XYZ file of C-alpha atoms in Angstrom:
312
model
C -19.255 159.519 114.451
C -15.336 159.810 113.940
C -15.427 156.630 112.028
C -18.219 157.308 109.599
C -16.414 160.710 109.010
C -13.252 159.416 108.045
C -15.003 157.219 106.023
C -16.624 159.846 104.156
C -13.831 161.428 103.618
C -11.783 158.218 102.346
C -14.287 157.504 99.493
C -14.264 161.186 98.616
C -10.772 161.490 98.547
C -10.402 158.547 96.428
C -12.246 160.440 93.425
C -10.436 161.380 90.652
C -10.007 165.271 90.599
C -10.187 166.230 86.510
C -14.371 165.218 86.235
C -16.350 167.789 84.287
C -18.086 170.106 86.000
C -21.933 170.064 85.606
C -22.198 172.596 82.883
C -18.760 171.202 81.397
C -19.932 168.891 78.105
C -18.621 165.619 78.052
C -15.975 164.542 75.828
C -17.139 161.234 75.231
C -19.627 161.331 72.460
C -22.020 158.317 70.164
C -23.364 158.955 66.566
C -27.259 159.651 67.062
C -28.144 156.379 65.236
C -26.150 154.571 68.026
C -27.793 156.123 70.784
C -31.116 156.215 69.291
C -30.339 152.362 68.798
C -29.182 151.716 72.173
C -32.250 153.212 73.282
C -34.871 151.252 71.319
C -33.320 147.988 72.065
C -33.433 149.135 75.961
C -37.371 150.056 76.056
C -37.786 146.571 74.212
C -35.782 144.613 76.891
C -37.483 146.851 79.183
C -41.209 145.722 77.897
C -39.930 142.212 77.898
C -39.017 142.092 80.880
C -42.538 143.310 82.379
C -44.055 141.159 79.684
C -42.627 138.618 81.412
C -42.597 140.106 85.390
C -46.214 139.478 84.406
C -46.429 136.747 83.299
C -44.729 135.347 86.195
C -47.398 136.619 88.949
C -50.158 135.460 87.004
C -48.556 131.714 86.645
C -47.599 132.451 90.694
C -51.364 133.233 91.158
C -52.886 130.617 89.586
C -50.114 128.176 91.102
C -51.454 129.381 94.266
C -54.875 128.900 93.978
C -54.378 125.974 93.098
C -52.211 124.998 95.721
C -55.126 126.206 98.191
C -57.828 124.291 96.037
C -55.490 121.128 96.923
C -55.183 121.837 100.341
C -59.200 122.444 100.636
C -61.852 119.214 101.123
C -65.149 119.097 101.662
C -67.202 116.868 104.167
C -70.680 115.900 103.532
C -73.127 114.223 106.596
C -76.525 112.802 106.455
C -77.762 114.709 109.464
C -75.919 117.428 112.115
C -75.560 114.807 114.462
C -73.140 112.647 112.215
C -71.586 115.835 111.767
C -71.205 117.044 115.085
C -69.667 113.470 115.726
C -66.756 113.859 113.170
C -66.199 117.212 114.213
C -65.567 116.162 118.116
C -63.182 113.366 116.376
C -61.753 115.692 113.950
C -60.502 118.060 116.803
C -59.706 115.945 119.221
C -57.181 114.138 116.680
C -55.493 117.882 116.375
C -55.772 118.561 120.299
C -53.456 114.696 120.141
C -51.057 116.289 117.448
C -50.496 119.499 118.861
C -50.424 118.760 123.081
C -47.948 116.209 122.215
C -45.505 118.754 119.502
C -45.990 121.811 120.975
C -47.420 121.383 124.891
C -49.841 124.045 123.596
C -53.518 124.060 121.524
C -54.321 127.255 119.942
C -58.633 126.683 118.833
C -60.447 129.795 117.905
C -64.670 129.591 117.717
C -66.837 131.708 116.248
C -70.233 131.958 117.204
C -74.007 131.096 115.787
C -75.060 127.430 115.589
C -71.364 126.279 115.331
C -71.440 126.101 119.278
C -73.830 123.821 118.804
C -71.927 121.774 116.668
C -69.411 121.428 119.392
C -71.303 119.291 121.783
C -69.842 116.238 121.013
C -66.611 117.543 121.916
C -67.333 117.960 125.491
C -68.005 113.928 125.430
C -64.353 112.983 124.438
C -62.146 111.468 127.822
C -59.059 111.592 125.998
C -58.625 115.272 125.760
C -56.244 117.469 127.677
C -57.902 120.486 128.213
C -55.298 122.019 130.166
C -53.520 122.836 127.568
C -56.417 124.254 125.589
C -55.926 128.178 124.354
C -59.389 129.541 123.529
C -59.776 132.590 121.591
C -62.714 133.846 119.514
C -62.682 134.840 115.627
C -65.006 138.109 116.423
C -67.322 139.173 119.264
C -69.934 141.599 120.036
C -69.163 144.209 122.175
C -71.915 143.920 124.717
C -71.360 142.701 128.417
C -70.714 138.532 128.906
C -74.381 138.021 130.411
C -75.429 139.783 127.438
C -77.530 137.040 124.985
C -75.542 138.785 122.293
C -72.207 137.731 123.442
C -70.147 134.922 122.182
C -68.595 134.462 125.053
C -71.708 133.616 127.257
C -73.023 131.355 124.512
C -69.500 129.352 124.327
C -69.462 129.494 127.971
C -73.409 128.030 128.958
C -72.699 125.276 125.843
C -69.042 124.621 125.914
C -66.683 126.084 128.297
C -68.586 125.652 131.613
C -68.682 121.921 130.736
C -64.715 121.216 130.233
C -61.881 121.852 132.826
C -59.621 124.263 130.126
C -57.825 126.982 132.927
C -59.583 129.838 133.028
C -56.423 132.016 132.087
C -56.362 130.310 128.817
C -59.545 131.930 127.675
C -59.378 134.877 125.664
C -62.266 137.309 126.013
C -62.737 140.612 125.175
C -62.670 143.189 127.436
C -66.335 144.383 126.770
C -65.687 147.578 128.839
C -63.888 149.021 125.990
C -65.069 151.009 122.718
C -64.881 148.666 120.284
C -61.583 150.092 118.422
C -60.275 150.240 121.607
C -61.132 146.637 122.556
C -59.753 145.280 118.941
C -56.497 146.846 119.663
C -56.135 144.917 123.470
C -57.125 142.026 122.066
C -54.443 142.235 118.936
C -51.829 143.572 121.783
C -52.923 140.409 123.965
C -51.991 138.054 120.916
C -48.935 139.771 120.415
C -48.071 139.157 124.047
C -48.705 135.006 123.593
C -46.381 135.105 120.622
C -43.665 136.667 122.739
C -43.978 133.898 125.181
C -44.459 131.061 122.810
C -48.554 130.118 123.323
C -48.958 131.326 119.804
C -46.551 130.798 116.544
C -46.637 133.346 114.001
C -46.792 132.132 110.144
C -43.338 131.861 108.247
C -44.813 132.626 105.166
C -47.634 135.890 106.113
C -46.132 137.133 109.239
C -49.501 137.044 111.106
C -50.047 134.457 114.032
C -50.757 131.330 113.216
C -53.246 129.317 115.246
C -53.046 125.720 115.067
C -57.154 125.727 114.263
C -59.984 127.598 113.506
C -63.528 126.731 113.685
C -65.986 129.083 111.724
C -69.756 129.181 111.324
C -70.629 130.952 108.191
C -74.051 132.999 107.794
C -76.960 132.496 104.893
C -74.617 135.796 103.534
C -71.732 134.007 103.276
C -70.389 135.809 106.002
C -67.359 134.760 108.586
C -66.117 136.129 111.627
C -67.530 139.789 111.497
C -66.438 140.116 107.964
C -69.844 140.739 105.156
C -70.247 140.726 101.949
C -69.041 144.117 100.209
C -67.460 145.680 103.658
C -64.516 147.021 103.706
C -62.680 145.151 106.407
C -62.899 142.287 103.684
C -60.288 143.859 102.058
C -57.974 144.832 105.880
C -54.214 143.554 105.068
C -52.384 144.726 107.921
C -54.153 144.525 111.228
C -54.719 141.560 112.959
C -57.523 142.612 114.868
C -60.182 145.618 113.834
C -62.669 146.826 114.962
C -66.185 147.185 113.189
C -68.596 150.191 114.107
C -71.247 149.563 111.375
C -72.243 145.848 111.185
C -74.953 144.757 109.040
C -76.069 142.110 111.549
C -76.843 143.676 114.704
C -75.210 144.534 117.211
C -73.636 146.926 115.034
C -70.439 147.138 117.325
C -67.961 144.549 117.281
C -64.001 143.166 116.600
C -62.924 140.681 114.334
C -60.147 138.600 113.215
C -58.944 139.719 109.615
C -58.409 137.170 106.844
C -54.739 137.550 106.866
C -55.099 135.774 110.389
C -57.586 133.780 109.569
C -56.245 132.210 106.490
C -52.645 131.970 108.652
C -54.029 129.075 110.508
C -52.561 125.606 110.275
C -56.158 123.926 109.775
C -59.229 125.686 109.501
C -62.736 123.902 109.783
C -65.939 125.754 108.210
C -69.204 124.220 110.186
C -72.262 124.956 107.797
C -76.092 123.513 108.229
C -79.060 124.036 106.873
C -80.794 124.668 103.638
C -81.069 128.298 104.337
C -77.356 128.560 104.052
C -77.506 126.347 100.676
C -76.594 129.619 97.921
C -73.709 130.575 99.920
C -72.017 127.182 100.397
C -72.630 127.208 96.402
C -70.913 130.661 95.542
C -68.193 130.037 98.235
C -67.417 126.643 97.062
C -67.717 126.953 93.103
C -66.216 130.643 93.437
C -69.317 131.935 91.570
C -69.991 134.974 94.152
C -68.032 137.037 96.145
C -69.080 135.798 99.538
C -66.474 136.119 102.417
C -66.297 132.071 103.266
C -65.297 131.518 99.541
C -62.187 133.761 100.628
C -61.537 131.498 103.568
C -58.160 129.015 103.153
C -55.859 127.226 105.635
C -51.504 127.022 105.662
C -52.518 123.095 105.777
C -55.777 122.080 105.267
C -59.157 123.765 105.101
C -62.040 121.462 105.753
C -65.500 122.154 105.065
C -68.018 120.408 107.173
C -71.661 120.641 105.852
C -74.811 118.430 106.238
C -77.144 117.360 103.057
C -79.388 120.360 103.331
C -76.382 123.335 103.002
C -75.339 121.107 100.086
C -78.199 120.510 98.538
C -77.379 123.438 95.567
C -73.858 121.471 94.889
């Protein structure tokens, strides 16, 4: 306190002692042309300078999307089961990478039929699960034995049939309200980053997982996030909470798309001619579907068989 007094004081003391006072009139004065002059010339810099300040964010837009569009390639199979096949490959390369830079695997699921899609997966001998970190993109707030939960349908397809420690999966904890439950589950992420399980993104701040496997619905919907909802548009939590879902059950948390589109490599599972007219809008950015908002920090890769393509 002393010292920041004395400081004040310094500086003040410093000032010279004959200023004006505030109803004193200055006794510099300009000829009116002048000022007007100086004035005109100012609002023109000034307009040329947002003229150009805009400029600049629409070339740094554009740059950007097309940065994403590079980083972005689509994968086209003859049937699921070719799919499902490069998909077990395709991960189990990044489980390699990452075990071996980091001593740490970050994978996120969501649910639907891209479970299914995971099969293969469970076939692969060169995996080391035990460094697996399993989280999930969104989930129902309903009990685990509860047909509605992602967790039971990861766990009878996926989980129960691969040794990953069971402290490295991430579920809910279903005997919360659902705001309630989004918060532990953002505070529980927060916690990994602290010790080192989970980076967070140099560039967005959020975490960073190192990938992300999404389903997307015949809505063009990801995670919990729908067409037209709100939460589409969420820029500063990393985990919310959803109380009117289109899709029932109408109570659930989700990842937002800060977080997902902060993940090192992000895969996007689609099958199915039902799903054909979102792939189509997502992927030629003719409708505003959520999985047309979906990119990656390094390299978004869309996996879809014949059918989901077959509007492309």
């Amino acid at each position: 306190m002393a010292s920041s007094c004395f400081l004040r004081s310094s500086l003040f003391s410093s000032l010279p002692t004959n200023l004006p006072s505030r109803s004193d009139p200055l006794s510099l004065s300009f000829p009116k042309n002048l000022t007007c002059s100086i004035a005109s010339k100012s609002i023109k810099r000034l307009a040329y300078s947002r003229r150009n300040l805009s400029e600049a964010r629409s070339m740094a837009t554009t740059a950007s999307e097309t940065f994403k569009e590079e980083k972005k390639r689509v994968e086209i199979f003859d049937t699921e089961e070719n799919l499902a096949v490069e998909l077990a490959k395709y991960t189990a390369d990044l489980s390699d990478k990452y075990c071996k830079e980091r001593g740490a695997f970050t994978v996120v699921v969501s649910g639907g039929s891209l479970i299914k899609s995971l099969r293969k997966l469970v076939e692969v001998d060169s995996i080391d699960w035990s460094k697996w970190h399993f989280f999930w993109v969104d989930e129902r707030v309903v009990p685990k034995h509860h047909e509605d939960s992602n967790y039971k349908l990861a766990y009878d397809a996926f989980l129960s049939k691969v040794p990953i420690p069971p402290g490295n999966v991430y579920a809910i904890n279903e005997s919360l309200s659902a705001e309630a439950a989004a918060d532990d589950y953002e505070t529980c992420l927060k916690h990994l980053v602290k010790t080192g399980v989970l980076r967070l993104s140099e560039s967005t701040g959020f975490p960073k997982f190192d990938l992300m496997l999404l389903g997307m619905g015949p809505d063009g919907h990801v995670a919990s996030l729908f067409p037209g909802h709100g939460l589409c548009g969420e820029r500063e939590r990393w985990v919310a909470s959803i109380a009117d879902s289109p899709k029932p059950p109408s109570e659930r948390i989700t990842f937002t798309f800060p977080v997902i589109n902060s993940s090192a490599h992000v895969g996007l599972v689609v099958c199915g001619s039902g799903k054909a007219e979102a792939v189509e809008a997502a992927l030629k950015k003719s409708g505003s579907v959520p999985a047309g908002c979906v990119s990656a920090e390094e390299e978004l890769v869309w996996f879809l068989d014949k059918p989901a393509c077959s509007k492309l």
